[in-house]
Amino acid sequence: MGNFSYVAKDSSGKTVKGVIEAEDSQQVQEKIYEQGLFLISSTEALGGSRQEGIYKFKTKDLAFSCRQLAAMLTSGLTIVKALDIMYKEEENKKAKPVWLALYEDVNKGSNLTEALINRGGSFPDFMISMVDAGESSGTLDMTIQRLSDFYANQQKTQNTVKSAMMYPIILGVLTVVMVIGMFTFIMPTFAGLMGEDEMPALSRALFHFSDFLKSKWYILVIALVVIILAIRYALKVPDIRLKYDLIKLKMPAVGPLMVKIYEGRFARTLSSLYSSGIPMVEALERSSSVLSNSYVDKMFLQVVDEVKQGSPMSVSIAKTEIFEGMFTSMIFVGEESGALDEILEKTADFYEEEADSAVKRLVALLEPMMIIIMGLAIGICLAGIFPLLYGGIGSLENS
């Protein structure tokens, strides 16, 4: 399985470029046909997301690189000179060959879009689409600046999640360590206070688990690994993944917060793509894909079909019942006023702030949950130990 860059045309005659994963050129043609496109040409990309030696740019790398490129292009430098500087100034040894390859491709006559496609796996499809639109409209510098802002906002959200998750993770690790410590070091010291036949059922069960944890801990580790691998494999099955993603949206308390996060991402992506001159249908397809939710992707297939037939985007999105009424109302205002690009940008700004707040509230829910789990674990252990203590004290008094 490798990555192939392709050039195709849709039913309206518009040229479509991209990267697709396939076994060979025959499978590329089949997959392109399934998308309703007519294949013009395809070539195996130089490298791929699964090949060794291909550096995949992270969000923070993309934000920094796009900001540098935008600054140089805005100041009047050519794209060839800008890429040359990016190559010479790059300190990351894995990323340096990527910039060199981009520079060489563009210097030989390729445009930046083709050069990015040839580095299959290094750059996301979203960035390639944006650059393609920028080159087609002659606004590459503005497009790169939008990409810089887009990835900077994504990085900000990721940092918010990481910082907010730190405390729940610490609580989780502390809970696991405390439970293991109580079962392996503390509980065995009370084992001689009462005979096994005289122990309450809870105490007997806890001591059996303690013995199991001390002598056969590796079975528990193997079981956990198997369960994790089984879950990961199950989530790769389309039907299971679809139900899992739907459950995330319908969960009490968590679901509405997830929707807020999706609205922020969707609004910014759609705003960036549409403002760069990408047709609304393609912008919708790519905007839903960045949410990484198979249920949303499935529902948006219907949205795309309806928009192709002339239905207003706001009405089609409202039918999915995924996003809030306020979100679709703002899009409706943009469609009616003829200022959809401006409304989308304002909507993106608003919902990004809402998404940041939603992330903080979502993580805040984890903190009391972890404290409750920790309290329950300690409480169960104490409930098993106290009868032994009372029984031991009673035995001493009787003697």
Short mmCIF file of C-alpha atoms in Angstrom, two decimals:
data_model
loop_
_atom_site.label_atom_id
_atom_site.label_comp_id
_atom_site.label_asym_id
_atom_site.label_seq_id
_atom_site.Cartn_x
_atom_site.Cartn_y
_atom_site.Cartn_z
CA MET A 1 0.00 0.00 0.00
CA GLY A 2 1.45 3.35 -1.09
CA ASN A 3 0.46 6.96 -1.74
CA PHE A 4 -0.33 8.14 -5.28
CA SER A 5 -0.72 11.75 -6.38
CA TYR A 6 -3.43 12.17 -8.99
CA VAL A 7 -5.00 14.71 -11.32
CA ALA A 8 -8.67 14.20 -12.19
CA LYS A 9 -11.73 16.09 -13.38
CA ASP A 10 -15.23 16.14 -11.92
CA SER A 11 -18.54 16.20 -13.78
CA SER A 12 -18.36 19.98 -14.22
CA GLY A 13 -14.89 19.80 -15.77
CA LYS A 14 -13.08 21.19 -12.73
CA THR A 15 -9.56 19.87 -12.18
CA VAL A 16 -9.10 18.04 -8.89
CA LYS A 17 -5.69 17.17 -7.41
CA GLY A 18 -4.86 15.11 -4.39
CA VAL A 19 -3.18 12.12 -2.81
CA ILE A 20 -4.81 8.70 -2.44
CA GLU A 21 -3.66 5.48 -0.81
CA ALA A 22 -3.78 2.40 -3.03
CA GLU A 23 -2.01 -0.86 -3.90
CA ASP A 24 -1.30 0.10 -7.51
CA SER A 25 -2.36 2.44 -10.33
CA GLN A 26 -5.32 0.19 -11.19
CA GLN A 27 -6.73 0.57 -7.69
CA VAL A 28 -6.14 4.33 -7.93
CA GLN A 29 -8.35 4.45 -11.03
CA GLU A 30 -11.05 2.40 -9.29
CA LYS A 31 -11.08 4.61 -6.21
CA ILE A 32 -11.16 7.80 -8.29
CA TYR A 33 -14.08 6.42 -10.30
CA GLU A 34 -15.95 5.60 -7.07
CA GLN A 35 -15.64 9.30 -6.12
CA GLY A 36 -17.38 10.28 -9.35
CA LEU A 37 -14.18 11.67 -10.91
CA PHE A 38 -12.44 11.05 -14.23
CA LEU A 39 -8.74 10.23 -13.79
CA ILE A 40 -6.31 12.20 -15.96
CA SER A 41 -3.00 10.97 -14.56
CA SER A 42 -1.50 9.41 -11.43
CA THR A 43 2.03 8.92 -10.18
CA GLU A 44 3.35 7.21 -7.08
CA ALA A 45 4.22 9.94 -4.58
CA LEU A 46 7.78 10.31 -3.38
CA GLY A 47 7.39 8.71 0.02
CA GLY A 48 4.21 8.18 1.96
CA SER A 49 2.73 8.33 5.37
CA ARG A 50 3.79 4.74 6.05
CA GLN A 51 7.23 4.90 4.55
CA GLU A 52 10.31 5.30 6.67
CA GLY A 53 12.21 8.53 6.40
CA ILE A 54 9.16 10.67 5.59
CA TYR A 55 8.75 13.46 8.08
CA LYS A 56 5.14 14.30 8.87
CA PHE A 57 4.82 17.92 9.95
CA LYS A 58 3.03 18.44 13.24
CA THR A 59 0.56 21.23 13.87
CA LYS A 60 3.11 23.46 15.58
CA ASP A 61 5.57 22.88 12.70
CA LEU A 62 2.93 23.85 10.15
CA ALA A 63 1.96 26.99 12.08
CA PHE A 64 5.57 28.14 12.36
CA SER A 65 6.50 27.25 8.76
CA CYS A 66 3.41 28.91 7.27
CA ARG A 67 4.06 32.06 9.29
CA GLN A 68 7.61 32.24 7.94
CA LEU A 69 6.52 31.57 4.36
CA ALA A 70 3.73 34.16 4.59
CA ALA A 71 6.14 36.79 5.90
CA MET A 72 8.62 36.18 3.06
CA LEU A 73 5.98 36.07 0.31
CA THR A 74 4.30 39.23 1.62
CA SER A 75 7.65 41.04 1.61
CA GLY A 76 8.04 40.32 -2.12
CA LEU A 77 10.28 37.22 -2.21
CA THR A 78 9.55 34.58 -4.83
CA ILE A 79 8.35 31.17 -3.71
CA VAL A 80 11.63 29.63 -4.95
CA LYS A 81 13.72 31.99 -2.83
CA ALA A 82 11.41 31.52 0.16
CA LEU A 83 11.73 27.73 -0.02
CA ASP A 84 15.50 28.05 -0.36
CA ILE A 85 15.60 30.09 2.85
CA MET A 86 13.28 27.61 4.60
CA TYR A 87 15.67 24.80 3.68
CA LYS A 88 18.79 26.65 4.81
CA GLU A 89 17.24 27.84 8.09
CA GLU A 90 15.58 24.53 9.02
CA GLU A 91 17.22 23.03 12.11
CA ASN A 92 15.22 19.80 12.21
CA LYS A 93 17.29 17.18 10.39
CA LYS A 94 14.19 15.17 9.42
CA ALA A 95 12.34 18.17 8.00
CA LYS A 96 15.33 19.60 6.13
CA PRO A 97 15.18 17.07 3.21
CA VAL A 98 11.49 17.87 2.74
CA TRP A 99 12.20 21.58 2.22
CA LEU A 100 15.06 20.71 -0.13
CA ALA A 101 12.74 18.51 -2.21
CA LEU A 102 10.12 21.27 -2.36
CA TYR A 103 12.74 23.79 -3.44
CA GLU A 104 14.10 21.48 -6.16
CA ASP A 105 10.62 20.63 -7.53
CA VAL A 106 9.53 24.29 -7.70
CA ASN A 107 12.89 25.34 -9.12
CA LYS A 108 12.42 22.80 -11.94
CA GLY A 109 9.06 24.29 -12.90
CA SER A 110 6.49 22.57 -10.71
CA ASN A 111 4.05 24.72 -8.79
CA LEU A 112 3.93 24.54 -5.01
CA THR A 113 0.80 22.36 -5.02
CA GLU A 114 2.47 19.68 -7.14
CA ALA A 115 5.58 19.84 -4.97
CA LEU A 116 3.50 19.35 -1.82
CA ILE A 117 1.64 16.41 -3.38
CA ASN A 118 4.97 14.77 -4.27
CA ARG A 119 5.85 14.78 -0.59
CA GLY A 120 2.89 12.50 0.17
CA GLY A 121 2.37 12.12 3.90
CA SER A 122 4.46 15.13 4.93
CA PHE A 123 1.70 17.73 4.53
CA PRO A 124 -2.06 17.37 5.20
CA ASP A 125 -4.60 17.38 2.36
CA PHE A 126 -6.20 20.50 3.82
CA MET A 127 -2.99 22.49 3.34
CA ILE A 128 -2.55 21.18 -0.22
CA SER A 129 -6.12 22.21 -1.12
CA MET A 130 -5.60 25.68 0.32
CA VAL A 131 -2.30 26.17 -1.53
CA ASP A 132 -3.89 24.94 -4.76
CA ALA A 133 -6.70 27.50 -4.38
CA GLY A 134 -4.21 30.25 -3.54
CA GLU A 135 -2.09 29.56 -6.60
CA SER A 136 -5.16 29.40 -8.85
CA SER A 137 -6.44 32.76 -7.61
CA GLY A 138 -3.02 34.44 -7.44
CA THR A 139 -3.31 35.05 -3.70
CA LEU A 140 -0.75 32.54 -2.42
CA ASP A 141 0.67 34.95 0.17
CA MET A 142 -2.77 35.60 1.70
CA THR A 143 -3.59 31.89 1.61
CA ILE A 144 -0.37 30.95 3.40
CA GLN A 145 -1.18 33.60 6.02
CA ARG A 146 -4.64 32.04 6.51
CA LEU A 147 -2.97 28.65 6.90
CA SER A 148 -0.66 30.14 9.51
CA ASP A 149 -3.62 31.50 11.49
CA PHE A 150 -5.52 28.22 11.09
CA TYR A 151 -2.72 26.01 12.41
CA ALA A 152 -1.86 28.53 15.14
CA ASN A 153 -5.46 28.28 16.38
CA GLN A 154 -5.29 24.50 16.23
CA GLN A 155 -2.06 24.52 18.21
CA LYS A 156 -3.65 26.81 20.79
CA THR A 157 -6.54 24.38 21.23
CA GLN A 158 -4.16 21.43 21.56
CA ASN A 159 -2.13 23.26 24.19
CA THR A 160 -5.33 24.09 26.08
CA VAL A 161 -6.31 20.42 26.10
CA LYS A 162 -2.84 19.27 27.20
CA SER A 163 -2.59 21.76 30.05
CA ALA A 164 -6.14 21.07 31.21
CA MET A 165 -5.59 17.29 31.07
CA MET A 166 -2.46 17.41 33.22
CA TYR A 167 -4.30 17.34 36.57
CA PRO A 168 -6.73 14.52 35.67
CA ILE A 169 -3.82 12.45 34.34
CA ILE A 170 -1.88 12.97 37.57
CA LEU A 171 -4.95 11.97 39.58
CA GLY A 172 -5.40 8.87 37.42
CA VAL A 173 -1.80 7.75 37.82
CA LEU A 174 -1.95 8.45 41.55
CA THR A 175 -5.13 6.36 41.85
CA VAL A 176 -3.57 3.38 40.06
CA VAL A 177 -0.35 3.59 42.11
CA MET A 178 -2.29 3.91 45.37
CA VAL A 179 -4.54 0.92 44.62
CA ILE A 180 -1.58 -1.26 43.58
CA GLY A 181 0.32 -0.19 46.71
CA MET A 182 -2.61 -1.00 49.01
CA PHE A 183 -3.19 -4.43 47.47
CA THR A 184 0.46 -5.49 47.25
CA PHE A 185 1.97 -3.96 50.41
CA ILE A 186 -0.70 -2.95 52.93
CA MET A 187 -3.42 -5.61 52.69
CA PRO A 188 -1.09 -8.65 53.03
CA THR A 189 -0.02 -7.36 56.49
CA PHE A 190 -3.59 -7.93 57.76
CA ALA A 191 -3.96 -11.43 56.35
CA GLY A 192 -3.11 -13.18 59.67
CA LEU A 193 -5.66 -11.35 61.78
CA MET A 194 -8.51 -13.69 60.82
CA GLY A 195 -8.90 -17.08 59.22
CA GLU A 196 -10.11 -17.17 55.64
CA ASP A 197 -13.30 -19.03 56.58
CA GLU A 198 -14.16 -16.33 59.14
CA MET A 199 -13.55 -13.39 56.77
CA PRO A 200 -16.48 -11.46 55.29
CA ALA A 201 -17.02 -12.09 51.57
CA LEU A 202 -15.63 -8.67 50.59
CA SER A 203 -12.44 -9.13 52.63
CA ARG A 204 -11.93 -12.63 51.23
CA ALA A 205 -12.37 -11.39 47.66
CA LEU A 206 -9.94 -8.51 48.20
CA PHE A 207 -7.28 -10.81 49.65
CA HIS A 208 -7.66 -13.20 46.73
CA PHE A 209 -7.21 -10.29 44.37
CA SER A 210 -4.17 -9.14 46.39
CA ASP A 211 -2.59 -12.60 46.09
CA PHE A 212 -3.37 -12.66 42.37
CA LEU A 213 -1.84 -9.19 41.89
CA LYS A 214 1.37 -10.21 43.70
CA SER A 215 1.89 -13.60 42.08
CA LYS A 216 0.23 -13.33 38.66
CA TRP A 217 0.37 -9.61 37.87
CA TYR A 218 1.60 -10.37 34.36
CA ILE A 219 -1.78 -11.94 33.48
CA LEU A 220 -3.48 -8.65 34.31
CA VAL A 221 -0.97 -6.74 32.16
CA ILE A 222 -1.51 -9.12 29.24
CA ALA A 223 -5.29 -8.82 29.63
CA LEU A 224 -5.10 -5.01 29.59
CA VAL A 225 -2.92 -5.04 26.47
CA VAL A 226 -5.30 -7.45 24.72
CA ILE A 227 -8.32 -5.30 25.64
CA ILE A 228 -6.64 -2.11 24.39
CA LEU A 229 -5.61 -3.77 21.12
CA ALA A 230 -9.10 -5.25 20.70
CA ILE A 231 -10.71 -1.83 21.19
CA ARG A 232 -8.31 -0.23 18.71
CA TYR A 233 -9.03 -2.95 16.17
CA ALA A 234 -12.79 -2.73 16.75
CA LEU A 235 -12.77 1.03 16.16
CA LYS A 236 -11.27 0.39 12.72
CA VAL A 237 -14.44 -1.51 11.73
CA PRO A 238 -16.65 1.09 9.97
CA ASP A 239 -19.95 0.08 11.62
CA ILE A 240 -18.47 0.01 15.12
CA ARG A 241 -16.66 3.30 14.57
CA LEU A 242 -19.88 4.88 13.32
CA LYS A 243 -21.79 3.85 16.44
CA TYR A 244 -18.94 4.95 18.70
CA ASP A 245 -18.77 8.41 17.11
CA LEU A 246 -22.56 8.75 17.38
CA ILE A 247 -22.44 7.81 21.08
CA LYS A 248 -19.86 10.57 21.67
CA LEU A 249 -22.31 13.13 20.30
CA LYS A 250 -25.28 11.77 22.30
CA MET A 251 -23.59 11.34 25.68
CA PRO A 252 -25.11 13.46 28.47
CA ALA A 253 -22.97 16.48 29.42
CA VAL A 254 -20.07 15.34 27.22
CA GLY A 255 -22.03 15.34 23.94
CA PRO A 256 -22.95 19.06 23.89
CA LEU A 257 -19.36 20.00 24.72
CA MET A 258 -18.08 17.83 21.86
CA VAL A 259 -20.52 19.57 19.51
CA LYS A 260 -19.11 22.97 20.58
CA ILE A 261 -15.60 21.77 19.75
CA TYR A 262 -16.74 20.43 16.37
CA GLU A 263 -18.52 23.69 15.57
CA GLY A 264 -15.35 25.68 16.24
CA ARG A 265 -13.19 23.45 14.04
CA PHE A 266 -15.78 23.21 11.26
CA ALA A 267 -16.41 26.98 11.16
CA ARG A 268 -12.71 27.88 10.96
CA THR A 269 -11.95 25.24 8.32
CA LEU A 270 -14.93 26.19 6.17
CA SER A 271 -14.08 29.88 6.55
CA SER A 272 -10.45 29.33 5.53
CA LEU A 273 -11.33 27.16 2.51
CA TYR A 274 -14.19 29.29 1.21
CA SER A 275 -12.27 32.56 1.65
CA SER A 276 -9.43 31.07 -0.37
CA GLY A 277 -11.71 30.54 -3.36
CA ILE A 278 -12.40 26.83 -2.99
CA PRO A 279 -15.92 25.88 -4.23
CA MET A 280 -18.46 25.40 -1.46
CA VAL A 281 -19.05 21.71 -2.21
CA GLU A 282 -15.36 20.84 -1.90
CA ALA A 283 -15.02 23.12 1.13
CA LEU A 284 -17.88 21.27 2.85
CA GLU A 285 -16.33 17.87 2.13
CA ARG A 286 -12.96 18.86 3.54
CA SER A 287 -14.40 20.77 6.50
CA SER A 288 -16.35 17.77 7.77
CA SER A 289 -13.35 15.45 7.37
CA VAL A 290 -11.16 17.49 9.78
CA LEU A 291 -13.56 16.66 12.64
CA SER A 292 -12.41 13.00 12.64
CA ASN A 293 -15.94 11.78 13.31
CA SER A 294 -17.30 9.12 10.93
CA TYR A 295 -20.93 9.86 11.85
CA VAL A 296 -20.51 13.54 10.95
CA ASP A 297 -18.79 12.53 7.70
CA LYS A 298 -21.71 10.24 6.80
CA MET A 299 -24.31 12.93 7.52
CA PHE A 300 -22.38 15.48 5.46
CA LEU A 301 -22.54 13.25 2.39
CA GLN A 302 -26.23 14.11 2.38
CA VAL A 303 -25.41 17.81 2.93
CA VAL A 304 -23.03 17.84 -0.03
CA ASP A 305 -25.59 16.12 -2.28
CA GLU A 306 -28.29 18.62 -1.34
CA VAL A 307 -25.98 21.62 -1.86
CA LYS A 308 -25.08 20.25 -5.31
CA GLN A 309 -28.79 20.21 -6.12
CA GLY A 310 -29.15 23.84 -5.10
CA SER A 311 -30.35 23.54 -1.52
CA PRO A 312 -29.13 26.28 0.89
CA MET A 313 -26.21 25.07 2.98
CA SER A 314 -27.79 26.26 6.24
CA VAL A 315 -30.96 24.25 5.59
CA SER A 316 -29.01 21.10 4.68
CA ILE A 317 -26.79 21.34 7.77
CA ALA A 318 -29.81 21.93 10.00
CA LYS A 319 -31.37 18.66 8.76
CA THR A 320 -28.43 16.67 10.17
CA GLU A 321 -29.37 17.83 13.70
CA ILE A 322 -25.68 17.78 14.65
CA PHE A 323 -24.93 21.46 15.13
CA GLU A 324 -26.84 24.02 17.19
CA GLY A 325 -29.62 26.15 15.75
CA MET A 326 -27.62 29.33 16.36
CA PHE A 327 -24.78 27.98 14.20
CA THR A 328 -27.01 27.24 11.21
CA SER A 329 -28.85 30.56 11.71
CA MET A 330 -25.58 32.49 11.40
CA ILE A 331 -24.79 30.65 8.16
CA PHE A 332 -28.32 31.40 6.91
CA VAL A 333 -27.76 35.13 7.55
CA GLY A 334 -24.54 34.97 5.53
CA GLU A 335 -26.27 33.27 2.62
CA GLU A 336 -29.16 35.74 2.60
CA SER A 337 -26.93 38.83 2.90
CA GLY A 338 -24.44 37.69 0.23
CA ALA A 339 -21.57 38.08 2.70
CA LEU A 340 -21.07 34.41 3.52
CA ASP A 341 -17.26 34.66 3.70
CA GLU A 342 -17.42 37.48 6.28
CA ILE A 343 -20.12 35.76 8.32
CA LEU A 344 -18.16 32.50 8.27
CA GLU A 345 -15.08 34.27 9.61
CA LYS A 346 -17.06 35.90 12.43
CA THR A 347 -18.77 32.60 13.15
CA ALA A 348 -15.38 30.89 13.30
CA ASP A 349 -14.06 33.49 15.76
CA PHE A 350 -17.13 33.11 17.98
CA TYR A 351 -17.19 29.32 18.01
CA GLU A 352 -13.45 29.00 18.54
CA GLU A 353 -13.89 30.88 21.80
CA GLU A 354 -16.85 28.64 22.60
CA ALA A 355 -14.73 25.60 21.72
CA ASP A 356 -11.95 26.70 24.07
CA SER A 357 -14.47 27.06 26.88
CA ALA A 358 -16.00 23.69 25.98
CA VAL A 359 -12.60 21.99 26.15
CA LYS A 360 -12.01 23.41 29.62
CA ARG A 361 -15.47 22.34 30.81
CA LEU A 362 -15.04 18.90 29.28
CA VAL A 363 -11.74 18.33 31.05
CA ALA A 364 -13.15 19.84 34.25
CA LEU A 365 -15.70 17.00 34.30
CA LEU A 366 -12.86 14.49 34.51
CA GLU A 367 -11.41 15.90 37.75
CA PRO A 368 -14.34 15.05 40.07
CA MET A 369 -14.75 11.71 38.27
CA MET A 370 -11.14 10.78 39.02
CA ILE A 371 -11.50 11.89 42.65
CA ILE A 372 -14.68 9.78 42.99
CA ILE A 373 -12.92 6.74 41.48
CA MET A 374 -9.98 7.23 43.84
CA GLY A 375 -12.33 7.53 46.82
CA LEU A 376 -14.24 4.40 45.83
CA ALA A 377 -11.04 2.38 45.43
CA ILE A 378 -9.72 3.45 48.83
CA GLY A 379 -13.16 2.98 50.43
CA ILE A 380 -13.47 -0.60 49.13
CA CYS A 381 -10.01 -1.46 50.45
CA LEU A 382 -10.81 -0.01 53.88
CA ALA A 383 -14.17 -1.80 53.94
CA GLY A 384 -12.27 -5.05 53.50
CA ILE A 385 -9.64 -4.26 56.16
CA PHE A 386 -11.78 -2.84 58.99
CA PRO A 387 -13.63 -6.12 59.78
CA LEU A 388 -10.23 -7.80 60.18
CA LEU A 389 -9.04 -5.08 62.55
CA TYR A 390 -12.16 -5.32 64.68
CA GLY A 391 -11.96 -9.09 64.62
CA GLY A 392 -8.29 -9.01 65.65
CA ILE A 393 -8.96 -6.57 68.48
CA GLY A 394 -11.89 -8.73 69.67
CA SER A 395 -9.68 -11.82 69.69
CA LEU A 396 -7.07 -10.05 71.83
CA GLU A 397 -9.72 -8.88 74.31
CA ASN A 398 -11.17 -12.38 74.64
CA SER A 399 -7.74 -13.86 75.26
#
